[in-house]
Rosetta silent file (secondary structure, phi, psi, omega in degrees, C-alpha in Angstrom):
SEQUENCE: XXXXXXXXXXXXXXXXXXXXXXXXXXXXXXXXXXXXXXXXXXXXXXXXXXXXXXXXXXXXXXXXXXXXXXXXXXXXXXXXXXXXXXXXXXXXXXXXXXXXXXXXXXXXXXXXXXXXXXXXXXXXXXXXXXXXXXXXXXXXXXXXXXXXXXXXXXXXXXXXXXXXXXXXXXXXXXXXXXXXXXXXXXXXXXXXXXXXXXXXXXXXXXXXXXXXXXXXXXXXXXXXXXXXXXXXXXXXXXXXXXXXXXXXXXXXXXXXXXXXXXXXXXXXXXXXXXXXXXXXXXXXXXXXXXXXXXXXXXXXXXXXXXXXXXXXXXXXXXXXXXXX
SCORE:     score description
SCORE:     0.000 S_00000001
   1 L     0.000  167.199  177.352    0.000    0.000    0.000 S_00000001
   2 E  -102.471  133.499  155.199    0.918    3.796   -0.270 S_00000001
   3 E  -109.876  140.865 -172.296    2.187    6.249    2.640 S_00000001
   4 E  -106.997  137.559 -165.583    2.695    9.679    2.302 S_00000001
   5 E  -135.219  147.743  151.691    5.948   10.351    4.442 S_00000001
   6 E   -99.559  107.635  173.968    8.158   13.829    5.153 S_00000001
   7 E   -72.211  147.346  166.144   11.200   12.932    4.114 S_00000001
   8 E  -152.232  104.491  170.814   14.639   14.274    4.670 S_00000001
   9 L   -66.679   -8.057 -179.767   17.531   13.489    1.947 S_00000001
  10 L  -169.113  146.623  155.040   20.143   15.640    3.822 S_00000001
  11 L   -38.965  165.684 -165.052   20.635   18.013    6.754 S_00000001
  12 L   116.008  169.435 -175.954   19.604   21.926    6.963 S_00000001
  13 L   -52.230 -157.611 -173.315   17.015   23.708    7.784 S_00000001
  14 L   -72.030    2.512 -151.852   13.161   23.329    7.770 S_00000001
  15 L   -98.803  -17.267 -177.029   13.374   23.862    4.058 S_00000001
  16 L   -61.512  -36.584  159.166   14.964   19.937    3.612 S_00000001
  17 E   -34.789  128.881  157.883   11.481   18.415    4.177 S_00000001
  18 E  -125.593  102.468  149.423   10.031   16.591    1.332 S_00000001
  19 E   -28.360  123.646  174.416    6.122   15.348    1.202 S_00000001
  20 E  -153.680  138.349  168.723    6.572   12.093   -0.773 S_00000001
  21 E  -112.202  137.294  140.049    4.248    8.945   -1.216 S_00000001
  22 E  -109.905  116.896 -170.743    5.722    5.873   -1.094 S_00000001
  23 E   -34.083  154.531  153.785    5.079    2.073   -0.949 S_00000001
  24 L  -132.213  116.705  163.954    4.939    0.393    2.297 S_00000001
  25 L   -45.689  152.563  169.348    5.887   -3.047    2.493 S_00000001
  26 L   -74.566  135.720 -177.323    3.641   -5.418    4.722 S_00000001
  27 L   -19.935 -173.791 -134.388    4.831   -5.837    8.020 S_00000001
  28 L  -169.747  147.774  167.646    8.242   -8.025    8.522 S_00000001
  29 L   -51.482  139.211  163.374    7.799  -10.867   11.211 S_00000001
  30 L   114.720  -50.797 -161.575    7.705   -9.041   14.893 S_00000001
  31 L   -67.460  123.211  148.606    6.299   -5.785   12.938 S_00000001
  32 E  -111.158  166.980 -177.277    2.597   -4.106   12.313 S_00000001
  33 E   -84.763  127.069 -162.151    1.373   -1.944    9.931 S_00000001
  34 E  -136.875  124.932 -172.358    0.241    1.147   11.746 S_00000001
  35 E   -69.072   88.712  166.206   -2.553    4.143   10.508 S_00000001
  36 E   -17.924  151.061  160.700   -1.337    7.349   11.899 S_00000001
  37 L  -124.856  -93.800 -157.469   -4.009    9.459   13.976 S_00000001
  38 L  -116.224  158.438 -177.430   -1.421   12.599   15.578 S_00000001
  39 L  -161.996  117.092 -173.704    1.961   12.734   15.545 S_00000001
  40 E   -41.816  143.892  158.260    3.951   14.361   18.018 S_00000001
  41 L  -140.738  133.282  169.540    6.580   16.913   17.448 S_00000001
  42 L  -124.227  170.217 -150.439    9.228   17.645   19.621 S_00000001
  43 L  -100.192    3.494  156.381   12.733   19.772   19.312 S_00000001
  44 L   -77.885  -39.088  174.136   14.931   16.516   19.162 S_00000001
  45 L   -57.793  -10.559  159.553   13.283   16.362   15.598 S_00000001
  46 L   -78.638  -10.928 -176.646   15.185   19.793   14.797 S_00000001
  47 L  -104.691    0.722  151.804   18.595   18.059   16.189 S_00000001
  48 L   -95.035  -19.336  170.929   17.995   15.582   13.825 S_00000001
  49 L   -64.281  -56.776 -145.287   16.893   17.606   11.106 S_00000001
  50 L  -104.686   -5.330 -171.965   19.738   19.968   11.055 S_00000001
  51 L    73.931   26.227  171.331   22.400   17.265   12.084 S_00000001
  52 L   -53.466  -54.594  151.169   23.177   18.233   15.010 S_00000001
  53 L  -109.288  114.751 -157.691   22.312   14.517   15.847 S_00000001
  54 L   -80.042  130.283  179.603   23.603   12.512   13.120 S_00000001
  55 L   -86.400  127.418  175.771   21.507   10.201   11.580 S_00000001
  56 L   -52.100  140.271  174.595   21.501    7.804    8.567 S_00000001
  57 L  -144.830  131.100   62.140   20.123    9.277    5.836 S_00000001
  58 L   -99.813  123.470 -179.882   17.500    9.457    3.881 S_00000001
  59 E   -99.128  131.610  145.121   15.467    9.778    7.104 S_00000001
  60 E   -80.377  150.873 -157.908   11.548   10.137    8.320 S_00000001
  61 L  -121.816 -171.615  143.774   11.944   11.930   10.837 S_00000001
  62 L   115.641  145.526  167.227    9.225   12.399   14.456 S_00000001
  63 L  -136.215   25.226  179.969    9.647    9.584   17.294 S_00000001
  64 L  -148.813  144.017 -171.753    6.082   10.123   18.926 S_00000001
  65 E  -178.339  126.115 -143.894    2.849    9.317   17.541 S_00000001
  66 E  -111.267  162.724  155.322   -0.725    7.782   18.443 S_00000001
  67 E   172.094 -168.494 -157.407   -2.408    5.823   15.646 S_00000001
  68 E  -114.278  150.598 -155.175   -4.358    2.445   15.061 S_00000001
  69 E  -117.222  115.593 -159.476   -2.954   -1.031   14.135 S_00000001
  70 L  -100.188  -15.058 -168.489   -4.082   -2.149   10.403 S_00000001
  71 L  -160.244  167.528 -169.956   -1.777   -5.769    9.822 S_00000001
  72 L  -134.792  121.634  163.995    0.052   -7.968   12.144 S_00000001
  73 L   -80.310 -169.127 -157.797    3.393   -9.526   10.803 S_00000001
  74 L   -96.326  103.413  160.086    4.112  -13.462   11.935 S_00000001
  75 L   112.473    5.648  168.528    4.377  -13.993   15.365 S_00000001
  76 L   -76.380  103.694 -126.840    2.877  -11.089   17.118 S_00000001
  77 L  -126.721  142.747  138.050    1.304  -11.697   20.247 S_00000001
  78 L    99.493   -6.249  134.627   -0.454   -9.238   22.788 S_00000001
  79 L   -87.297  146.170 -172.309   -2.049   -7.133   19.777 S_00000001
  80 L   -97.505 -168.379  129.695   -4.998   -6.803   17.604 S_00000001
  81 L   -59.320   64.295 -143.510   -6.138   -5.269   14.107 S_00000001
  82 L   129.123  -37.365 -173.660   -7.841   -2.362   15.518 S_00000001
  83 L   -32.373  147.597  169.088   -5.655   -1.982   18.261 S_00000001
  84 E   -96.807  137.262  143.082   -5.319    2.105   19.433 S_00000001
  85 E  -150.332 -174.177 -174.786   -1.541    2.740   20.123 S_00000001
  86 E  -121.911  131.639  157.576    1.560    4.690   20.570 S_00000001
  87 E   -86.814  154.001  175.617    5.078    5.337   19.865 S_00000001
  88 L  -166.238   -2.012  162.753    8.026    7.474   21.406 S_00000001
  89 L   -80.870  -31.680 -148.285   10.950    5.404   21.021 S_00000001
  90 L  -117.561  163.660  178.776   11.563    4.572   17.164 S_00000001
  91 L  -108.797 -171.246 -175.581   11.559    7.369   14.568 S_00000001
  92 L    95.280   17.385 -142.913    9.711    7.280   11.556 S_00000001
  93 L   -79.105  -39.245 -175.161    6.613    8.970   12.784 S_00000001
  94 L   -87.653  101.577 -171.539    5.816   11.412   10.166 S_00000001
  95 E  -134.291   83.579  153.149    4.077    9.131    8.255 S_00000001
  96 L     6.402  -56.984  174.934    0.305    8.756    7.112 S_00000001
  97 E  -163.779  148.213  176.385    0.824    4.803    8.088 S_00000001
  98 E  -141.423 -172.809  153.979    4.563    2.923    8.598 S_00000001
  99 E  -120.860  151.692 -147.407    5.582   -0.096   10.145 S_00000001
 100 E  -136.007  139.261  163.436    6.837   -0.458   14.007 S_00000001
 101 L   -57.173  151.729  176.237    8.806   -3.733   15.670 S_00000001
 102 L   -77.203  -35.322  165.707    5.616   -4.560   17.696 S_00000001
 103 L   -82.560  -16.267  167.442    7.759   -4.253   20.754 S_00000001
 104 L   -72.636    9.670 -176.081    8.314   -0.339   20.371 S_00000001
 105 L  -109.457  153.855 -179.336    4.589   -0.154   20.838 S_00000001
 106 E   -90.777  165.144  156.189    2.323    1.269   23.668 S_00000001
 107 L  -104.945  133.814  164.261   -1.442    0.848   24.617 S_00000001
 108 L   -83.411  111.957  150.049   -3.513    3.628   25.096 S_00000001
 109 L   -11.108  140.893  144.402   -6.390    3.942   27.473 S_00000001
 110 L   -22.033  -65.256 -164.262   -9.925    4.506   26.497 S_00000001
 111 L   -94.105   21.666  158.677  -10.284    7.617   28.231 S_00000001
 112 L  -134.065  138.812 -170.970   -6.858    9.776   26.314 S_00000001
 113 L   -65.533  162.783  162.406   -7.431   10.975   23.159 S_00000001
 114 H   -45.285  -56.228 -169.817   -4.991   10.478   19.999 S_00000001
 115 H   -31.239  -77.898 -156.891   -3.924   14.058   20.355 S_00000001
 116 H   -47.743  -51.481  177.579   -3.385   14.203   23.803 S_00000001
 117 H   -59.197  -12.510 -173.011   -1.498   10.588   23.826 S_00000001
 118 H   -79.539  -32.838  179.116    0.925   12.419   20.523 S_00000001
 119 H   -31.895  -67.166 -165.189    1.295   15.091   22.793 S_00000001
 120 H  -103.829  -31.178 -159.113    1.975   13.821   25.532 S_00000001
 121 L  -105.069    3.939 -178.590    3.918   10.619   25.920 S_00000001
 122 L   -79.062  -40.153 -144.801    8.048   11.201   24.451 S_00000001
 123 H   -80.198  -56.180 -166.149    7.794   14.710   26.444 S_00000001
 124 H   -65.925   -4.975  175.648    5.854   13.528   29.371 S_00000001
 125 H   -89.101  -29.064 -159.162    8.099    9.927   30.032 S_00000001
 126 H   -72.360  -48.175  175.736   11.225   12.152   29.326 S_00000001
 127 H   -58.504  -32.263 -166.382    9.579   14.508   32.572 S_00000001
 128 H   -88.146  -60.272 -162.365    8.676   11.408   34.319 S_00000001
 129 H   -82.797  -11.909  170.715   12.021    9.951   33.640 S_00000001
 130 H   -77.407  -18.472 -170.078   14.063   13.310   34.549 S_00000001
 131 H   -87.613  -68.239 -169.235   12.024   13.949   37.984 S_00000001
 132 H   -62.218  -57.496 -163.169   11.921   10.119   39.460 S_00000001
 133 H   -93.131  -24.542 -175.993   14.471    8.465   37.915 S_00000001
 134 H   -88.125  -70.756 -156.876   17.387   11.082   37.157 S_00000001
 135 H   -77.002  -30.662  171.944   17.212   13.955   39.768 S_00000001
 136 L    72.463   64.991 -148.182   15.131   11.782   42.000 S_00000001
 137 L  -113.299  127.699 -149.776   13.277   15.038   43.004 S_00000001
 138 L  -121.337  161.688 -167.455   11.876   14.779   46.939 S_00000001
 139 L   -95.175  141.447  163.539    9.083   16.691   48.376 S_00000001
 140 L    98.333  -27.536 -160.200   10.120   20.079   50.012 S_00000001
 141 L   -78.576  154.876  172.734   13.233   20.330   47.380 S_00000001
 142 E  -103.852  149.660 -170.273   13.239   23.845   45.270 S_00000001
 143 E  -149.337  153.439  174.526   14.348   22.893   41.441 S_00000001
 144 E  -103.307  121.799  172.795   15.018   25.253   38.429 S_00000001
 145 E  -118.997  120.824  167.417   13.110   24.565   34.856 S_00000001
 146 L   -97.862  147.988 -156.033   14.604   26.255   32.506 S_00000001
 147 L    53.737   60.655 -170.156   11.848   26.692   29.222 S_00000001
 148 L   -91.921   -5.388  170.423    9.178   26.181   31.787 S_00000001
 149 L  -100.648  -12.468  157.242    6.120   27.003   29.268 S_00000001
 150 L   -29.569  170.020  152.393    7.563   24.491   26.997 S_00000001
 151 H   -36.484  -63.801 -150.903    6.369   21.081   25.798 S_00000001
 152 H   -89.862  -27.503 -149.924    8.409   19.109   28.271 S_00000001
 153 H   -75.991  -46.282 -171.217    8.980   22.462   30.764 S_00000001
 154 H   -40.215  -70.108  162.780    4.912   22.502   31.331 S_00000001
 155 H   -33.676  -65.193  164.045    5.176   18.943   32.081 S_00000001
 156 H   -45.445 -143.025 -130.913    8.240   19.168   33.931 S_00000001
 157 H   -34.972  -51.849  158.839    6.600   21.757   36.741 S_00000001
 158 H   -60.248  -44.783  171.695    3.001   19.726   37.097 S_00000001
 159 H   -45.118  -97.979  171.292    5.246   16.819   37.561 S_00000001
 160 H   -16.811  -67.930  125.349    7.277   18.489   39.971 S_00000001
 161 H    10.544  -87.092  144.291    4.157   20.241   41.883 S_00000001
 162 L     9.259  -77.394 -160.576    3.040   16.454   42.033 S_00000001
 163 L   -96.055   -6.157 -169.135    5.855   15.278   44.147 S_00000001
 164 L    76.464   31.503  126.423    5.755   18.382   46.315 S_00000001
 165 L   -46.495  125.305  163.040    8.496   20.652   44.950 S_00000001
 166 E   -83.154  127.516  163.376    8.631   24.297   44.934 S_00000001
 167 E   -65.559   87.093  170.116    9.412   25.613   41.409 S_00000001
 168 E  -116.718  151.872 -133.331   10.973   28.283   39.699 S_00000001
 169 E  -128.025  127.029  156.740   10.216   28.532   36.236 S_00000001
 170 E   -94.498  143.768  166.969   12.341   30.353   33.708 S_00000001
 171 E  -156.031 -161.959 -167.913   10.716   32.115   30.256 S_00000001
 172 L  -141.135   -2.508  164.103   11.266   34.547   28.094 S_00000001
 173 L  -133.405 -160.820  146.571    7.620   36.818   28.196 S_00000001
 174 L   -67.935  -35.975  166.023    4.959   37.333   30.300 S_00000001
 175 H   -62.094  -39.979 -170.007    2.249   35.222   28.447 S_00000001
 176 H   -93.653  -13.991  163.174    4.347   32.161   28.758 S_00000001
 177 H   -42.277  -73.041  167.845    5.094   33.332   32.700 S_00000001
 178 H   -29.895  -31.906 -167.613    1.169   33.015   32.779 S_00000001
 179 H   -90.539  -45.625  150.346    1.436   29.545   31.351 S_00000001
 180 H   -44.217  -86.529  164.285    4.145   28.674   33.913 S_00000001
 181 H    -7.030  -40.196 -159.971    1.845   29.850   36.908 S_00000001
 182 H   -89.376  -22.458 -153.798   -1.004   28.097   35.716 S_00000001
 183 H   -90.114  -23.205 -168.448    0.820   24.753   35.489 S_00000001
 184 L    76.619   66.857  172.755    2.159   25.694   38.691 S_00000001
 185 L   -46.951   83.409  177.844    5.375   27.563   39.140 S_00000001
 186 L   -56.929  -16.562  134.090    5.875   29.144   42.691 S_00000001
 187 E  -140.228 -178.188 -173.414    8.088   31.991   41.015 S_00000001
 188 E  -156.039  130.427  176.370    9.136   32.664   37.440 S_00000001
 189 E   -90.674  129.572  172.828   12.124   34.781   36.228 S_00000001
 190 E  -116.485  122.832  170.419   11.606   36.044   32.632 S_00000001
 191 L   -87.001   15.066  142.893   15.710   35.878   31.457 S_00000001
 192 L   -63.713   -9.870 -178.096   15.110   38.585   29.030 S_00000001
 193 L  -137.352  -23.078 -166.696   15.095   41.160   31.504 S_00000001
 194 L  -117.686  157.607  166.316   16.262   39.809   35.204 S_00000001
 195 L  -107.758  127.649  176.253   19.663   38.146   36.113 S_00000001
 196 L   -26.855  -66.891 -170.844   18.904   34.723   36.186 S_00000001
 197 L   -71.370  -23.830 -155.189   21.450   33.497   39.384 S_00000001
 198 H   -89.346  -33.698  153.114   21.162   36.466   40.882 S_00000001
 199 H   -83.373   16.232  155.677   17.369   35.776   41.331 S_00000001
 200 H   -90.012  -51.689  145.572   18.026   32.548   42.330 S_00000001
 201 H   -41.376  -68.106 -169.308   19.853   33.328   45.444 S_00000001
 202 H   -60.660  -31.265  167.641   17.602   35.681   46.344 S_00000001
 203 H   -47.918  -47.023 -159.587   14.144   33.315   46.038 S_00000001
 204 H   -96.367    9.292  178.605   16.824   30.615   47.724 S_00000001
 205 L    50.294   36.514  154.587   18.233   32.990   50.893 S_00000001
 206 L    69.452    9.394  161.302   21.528   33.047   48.545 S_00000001
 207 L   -58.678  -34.182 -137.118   21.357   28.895   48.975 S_00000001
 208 L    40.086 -159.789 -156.716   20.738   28.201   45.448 S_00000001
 209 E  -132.348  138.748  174.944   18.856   25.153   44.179 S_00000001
 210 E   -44.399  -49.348  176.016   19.588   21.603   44.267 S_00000001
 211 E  -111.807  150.721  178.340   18.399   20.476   40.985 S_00000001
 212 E  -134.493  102.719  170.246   18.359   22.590   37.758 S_00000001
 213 E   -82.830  112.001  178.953   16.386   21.019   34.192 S_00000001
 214 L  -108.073   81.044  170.060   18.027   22.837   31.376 S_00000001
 215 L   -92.481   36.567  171.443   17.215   22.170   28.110 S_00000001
 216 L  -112.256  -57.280  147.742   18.638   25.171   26.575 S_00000001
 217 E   110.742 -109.360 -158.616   22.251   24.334   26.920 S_00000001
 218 H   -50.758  -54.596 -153.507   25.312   26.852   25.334 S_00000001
 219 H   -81.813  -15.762 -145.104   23.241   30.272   26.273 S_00000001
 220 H  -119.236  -25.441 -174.554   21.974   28.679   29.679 S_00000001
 221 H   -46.792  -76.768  164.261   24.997   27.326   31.061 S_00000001
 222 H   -19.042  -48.648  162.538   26.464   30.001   32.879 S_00000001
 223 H   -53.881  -72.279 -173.065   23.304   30.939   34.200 S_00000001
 224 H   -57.220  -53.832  162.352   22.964   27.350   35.809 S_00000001
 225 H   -34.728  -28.277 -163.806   26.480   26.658   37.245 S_00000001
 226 H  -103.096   23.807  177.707   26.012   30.195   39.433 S_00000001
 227 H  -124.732    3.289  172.814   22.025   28.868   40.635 S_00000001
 228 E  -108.045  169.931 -167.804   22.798   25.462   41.652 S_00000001
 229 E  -101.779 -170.926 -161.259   23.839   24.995   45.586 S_00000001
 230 E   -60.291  160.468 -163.359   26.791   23.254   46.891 S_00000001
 231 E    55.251   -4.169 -169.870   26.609   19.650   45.704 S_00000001
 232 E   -55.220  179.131  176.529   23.443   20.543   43.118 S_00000001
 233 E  -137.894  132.535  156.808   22.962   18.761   39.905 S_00000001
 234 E   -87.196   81.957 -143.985   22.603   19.824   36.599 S_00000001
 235 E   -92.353   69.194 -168.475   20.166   18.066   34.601 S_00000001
 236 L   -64.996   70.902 -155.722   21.528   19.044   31.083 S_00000001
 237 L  -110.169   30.275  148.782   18.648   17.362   28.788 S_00000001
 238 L  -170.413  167.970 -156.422   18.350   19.671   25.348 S_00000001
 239 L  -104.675   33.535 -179.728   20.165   21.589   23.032 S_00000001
 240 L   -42.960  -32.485 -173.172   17.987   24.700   22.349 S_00000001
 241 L  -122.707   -6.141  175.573   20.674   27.261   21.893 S_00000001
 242 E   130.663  168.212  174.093   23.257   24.955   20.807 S_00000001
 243 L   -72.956  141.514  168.640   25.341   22.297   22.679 S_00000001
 244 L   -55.104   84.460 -168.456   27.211   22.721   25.808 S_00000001
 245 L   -97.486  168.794 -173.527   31.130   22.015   25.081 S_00000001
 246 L    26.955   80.382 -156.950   34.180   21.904   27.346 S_00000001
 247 L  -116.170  116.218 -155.717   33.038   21.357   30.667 S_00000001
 248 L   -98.117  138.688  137.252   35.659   22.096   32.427 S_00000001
 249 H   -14.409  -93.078 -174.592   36.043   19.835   35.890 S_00000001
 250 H   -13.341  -80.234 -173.047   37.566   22.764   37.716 S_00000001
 251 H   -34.296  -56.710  160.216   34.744   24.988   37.340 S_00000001
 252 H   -17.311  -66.252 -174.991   32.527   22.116   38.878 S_00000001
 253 H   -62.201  -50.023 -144.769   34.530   21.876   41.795 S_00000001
 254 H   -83.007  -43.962 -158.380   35.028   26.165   42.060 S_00000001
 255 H   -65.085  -37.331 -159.564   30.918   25.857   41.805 S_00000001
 256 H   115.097   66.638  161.827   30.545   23.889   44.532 S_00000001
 257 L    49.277   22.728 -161.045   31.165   20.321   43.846 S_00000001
 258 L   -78.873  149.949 -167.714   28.582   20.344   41.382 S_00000001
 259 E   -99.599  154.918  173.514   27.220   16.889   39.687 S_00000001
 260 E  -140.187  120.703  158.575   26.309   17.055   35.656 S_00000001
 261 E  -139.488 -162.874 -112.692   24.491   14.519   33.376 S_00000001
 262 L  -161.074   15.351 -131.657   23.498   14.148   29.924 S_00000001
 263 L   -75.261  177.799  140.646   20.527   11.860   30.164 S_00000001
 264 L  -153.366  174.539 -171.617   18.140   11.007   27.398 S_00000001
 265 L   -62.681  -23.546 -141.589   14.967    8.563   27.757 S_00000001
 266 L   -66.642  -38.778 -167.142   16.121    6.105   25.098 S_00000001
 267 L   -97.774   40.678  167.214   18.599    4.544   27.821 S_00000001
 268 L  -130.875  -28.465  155.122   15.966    4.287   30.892 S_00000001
 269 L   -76.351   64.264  174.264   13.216    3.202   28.506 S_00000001
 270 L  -106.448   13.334  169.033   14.755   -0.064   27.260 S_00000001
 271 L  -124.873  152.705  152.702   12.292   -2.570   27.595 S_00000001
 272 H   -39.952  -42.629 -179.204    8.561   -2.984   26.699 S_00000001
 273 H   -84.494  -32.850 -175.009    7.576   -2.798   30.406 S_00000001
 274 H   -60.916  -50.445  168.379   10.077   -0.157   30.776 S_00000001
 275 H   -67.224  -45.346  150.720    8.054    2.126   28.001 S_00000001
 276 H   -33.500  -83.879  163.395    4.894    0.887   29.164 S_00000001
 277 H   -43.548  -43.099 -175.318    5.321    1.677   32.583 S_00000001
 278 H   -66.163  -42.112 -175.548    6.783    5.365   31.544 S_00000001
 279 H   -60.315  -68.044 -146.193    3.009    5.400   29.425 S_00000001
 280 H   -71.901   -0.471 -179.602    1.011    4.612   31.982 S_00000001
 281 H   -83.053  -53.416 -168.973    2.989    7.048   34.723 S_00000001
 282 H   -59.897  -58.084  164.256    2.486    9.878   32.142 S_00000001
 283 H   -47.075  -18.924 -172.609   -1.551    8.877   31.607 S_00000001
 284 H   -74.455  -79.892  168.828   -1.670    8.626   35.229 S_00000001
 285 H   -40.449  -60.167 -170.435   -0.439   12.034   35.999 S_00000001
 286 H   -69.780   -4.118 -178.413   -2.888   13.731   33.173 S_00000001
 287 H   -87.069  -12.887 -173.620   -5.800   11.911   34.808 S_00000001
 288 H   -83.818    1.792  176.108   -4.861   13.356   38.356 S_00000001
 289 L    92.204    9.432 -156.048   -5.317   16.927   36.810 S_00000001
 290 L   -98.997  -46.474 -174.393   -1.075   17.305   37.725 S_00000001
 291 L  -147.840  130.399  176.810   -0.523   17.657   33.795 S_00000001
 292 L   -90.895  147.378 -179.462   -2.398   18.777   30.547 S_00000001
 293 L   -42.195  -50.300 -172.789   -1.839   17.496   27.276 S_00000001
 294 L    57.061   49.505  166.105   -1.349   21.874   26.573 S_00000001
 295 E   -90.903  126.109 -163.513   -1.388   21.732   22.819 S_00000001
 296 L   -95.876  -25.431  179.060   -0.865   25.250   21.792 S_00000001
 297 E  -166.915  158.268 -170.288   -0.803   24.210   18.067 S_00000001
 298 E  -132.312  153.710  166.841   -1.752   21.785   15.531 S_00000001
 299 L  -114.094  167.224  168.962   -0.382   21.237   11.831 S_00000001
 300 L  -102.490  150.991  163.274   -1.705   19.005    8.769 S_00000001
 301 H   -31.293  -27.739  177.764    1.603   16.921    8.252 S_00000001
 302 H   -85.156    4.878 -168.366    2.380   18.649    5.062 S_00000001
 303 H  -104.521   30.351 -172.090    3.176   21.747    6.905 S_00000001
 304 H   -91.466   19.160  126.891    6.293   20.357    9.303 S_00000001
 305 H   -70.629  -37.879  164.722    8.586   22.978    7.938 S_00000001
 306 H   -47.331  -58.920 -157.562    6.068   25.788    9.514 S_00000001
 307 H   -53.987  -63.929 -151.393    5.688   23.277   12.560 S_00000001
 308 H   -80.815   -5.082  153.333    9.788   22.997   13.032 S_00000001
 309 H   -34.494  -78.220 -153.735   10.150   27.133   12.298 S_00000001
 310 H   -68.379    2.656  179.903    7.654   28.271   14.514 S_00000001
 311 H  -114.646  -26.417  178.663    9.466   25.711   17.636 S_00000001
 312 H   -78.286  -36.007  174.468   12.879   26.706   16.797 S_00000001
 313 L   -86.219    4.697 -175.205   11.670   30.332   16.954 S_00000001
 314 L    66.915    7.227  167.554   10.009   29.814   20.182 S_00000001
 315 L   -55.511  -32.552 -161.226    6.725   31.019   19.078 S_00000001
 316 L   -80.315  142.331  147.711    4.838   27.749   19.918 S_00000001
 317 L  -146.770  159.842 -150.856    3.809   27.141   23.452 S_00000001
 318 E    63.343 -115.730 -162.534    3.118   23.883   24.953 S_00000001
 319 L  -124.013  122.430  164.107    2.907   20.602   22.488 S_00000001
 320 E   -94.431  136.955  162.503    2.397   20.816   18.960 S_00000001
 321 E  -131.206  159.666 -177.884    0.771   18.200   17.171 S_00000001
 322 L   -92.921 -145.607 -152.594    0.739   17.362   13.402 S_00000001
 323 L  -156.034   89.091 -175.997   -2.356   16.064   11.991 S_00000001
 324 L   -81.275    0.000    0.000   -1.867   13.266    9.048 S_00000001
């Protein structure tokens, strides 16, 4: 059968995207054939895009995506024809309909919509797996979200909230300050106008903060090393402004003994129950009211050069989803 796919024959900007139909083979043993409904977008698909993270190529690009399961390859157990499900590990997403190993796939509840699961489930396991499993974030602790009206930053701070954290929430206007608040940010710093560290001490009685989620990286650095407190952690998990390079030891130590990682989900979600479980934490959370899907914008699929513009230019707030 024919799939209509966005393609990308080489790195560069949003302009590399190609709309193309293609065949799709019938599933491969292990594999189903799977109907798109929404399909996620998130800002690792611009570090893959632009080659920041390099990829084999020719490439589809998107690793999150809700849709319905149309064929079964030979030997697949624990799925239907019909099935509703998800993805958030495997790429290929911006697709009309692809085929998935059977084990990258999720089940979706009854009661969350396609959107909301497209939305929702790379950025809300990657918040699930940065609060519980990386920083291991304790009730009572104060933590720094940097992009806090983002996709993941929204998430990230109802997560956080959740466990009983106080919050402060970085942004860059007042509208997405608002957006922070509502999710619920106990203060918020707009870095376009205030210094960052310097209003981190003072919020902190000049302690600074244990944990800091940064997902801006080269322009943000600076800023975090002087806001975390002695011993703190730096939860360095995207590349918004560019990558972070030569992290010098010393400085750590000069800092206060400070801890750094790197994570990403793909190596704490490495099993089927491991991605499961990460689903059903993230469905969990939006049912307790802690975190909304927050899609701020939707695309039809042929328009994911507009989509990856308007997120690289920081226009979007929340979760964008495309629309096949």
């Amino acid at each position: 059968m024919q799939t209509h796919v966005q393609r990308i024959e080489k790195t560069g900007g949003p302009e590399v995207f190609g709309f193309v139909g293609t065949m799709l083979p019938e599933p491969e043993p292990g594999e189903v054939r799977l109907r798109a409904t929404a399909i996620g977008l998130n800002y690792i698909d611009t570090y893959h895009r632009s080659g920041l993270y390099p990829i084999e190529l020719p490439a589809v690009l998107g690793s999150e995506g809700a849709g319905v399961i149309e064929a079964l390859g030979e030997g697949v157990t624990g799925f239907a024809v019909g099935d509703r499900v998800g993805t958030f590990t495997t790429r290929g997403a911006y697709a009309t309909h692809r085929t998935v190993a059977a084990d990258q796939l999720v089940r979706l509840p009854d009661d969350v919509s396609d959107d909301d699961a497209a939305a929702l489930m790379l950025k809300g396991a990657t918040a699930a797996m940065l609060v519980e499993d990386c920083a291991k974030v304790e009730a009572g602790m104060t933590v720094l979200v940097w992009a806090a009206a983002g996709g993941v930053g929204l998430l990230l701070t109802g997560w956080l909230k959740a466990v009983g954290a106080n919050v402060i929430a970085i942004v860059g206007s007042e509208a997405k300050a608002a957006r922070a608040r509502e999710a619920g940010a106990d203060h918020v710093i707009l870095h376009k106008s205030e210094d960052i560290a310097a209003r981190v001490r003072e919020i902190t009685g000049g302690a600074g903060v244990p944990v800091i989620f940064d997902s801006v990286g080269k322009a943000s650095w600076s800023a975090s090393l002087d806001s975390a407190a002695p011993r703190g952690l730096i939860v360095s998990f995207g590349n918004a402004s560019g990558p972070v390079e030569g992290v010098n030891l010393g400085v750590l130590a000069a800092k206060g003994s400070l801890f750094v990682t790197r994570p990403t989900l793909f190596h704490y979600a490495t099993t089927p129950e491991a991605r499961q479980r990460y689903a059903d934490k993230v469905f969990a959370m939006l049912r307790s009211g802690a975190i909304g899907a927050e899609i701020g914008q939707r695309f039809p699929l042929e328009a994911v050069a507009e989509a990856h513009e308007e997120l690289e230019a920081g226009t979007t707030i929340g979760s964008t989803v495309l629309i096949p």
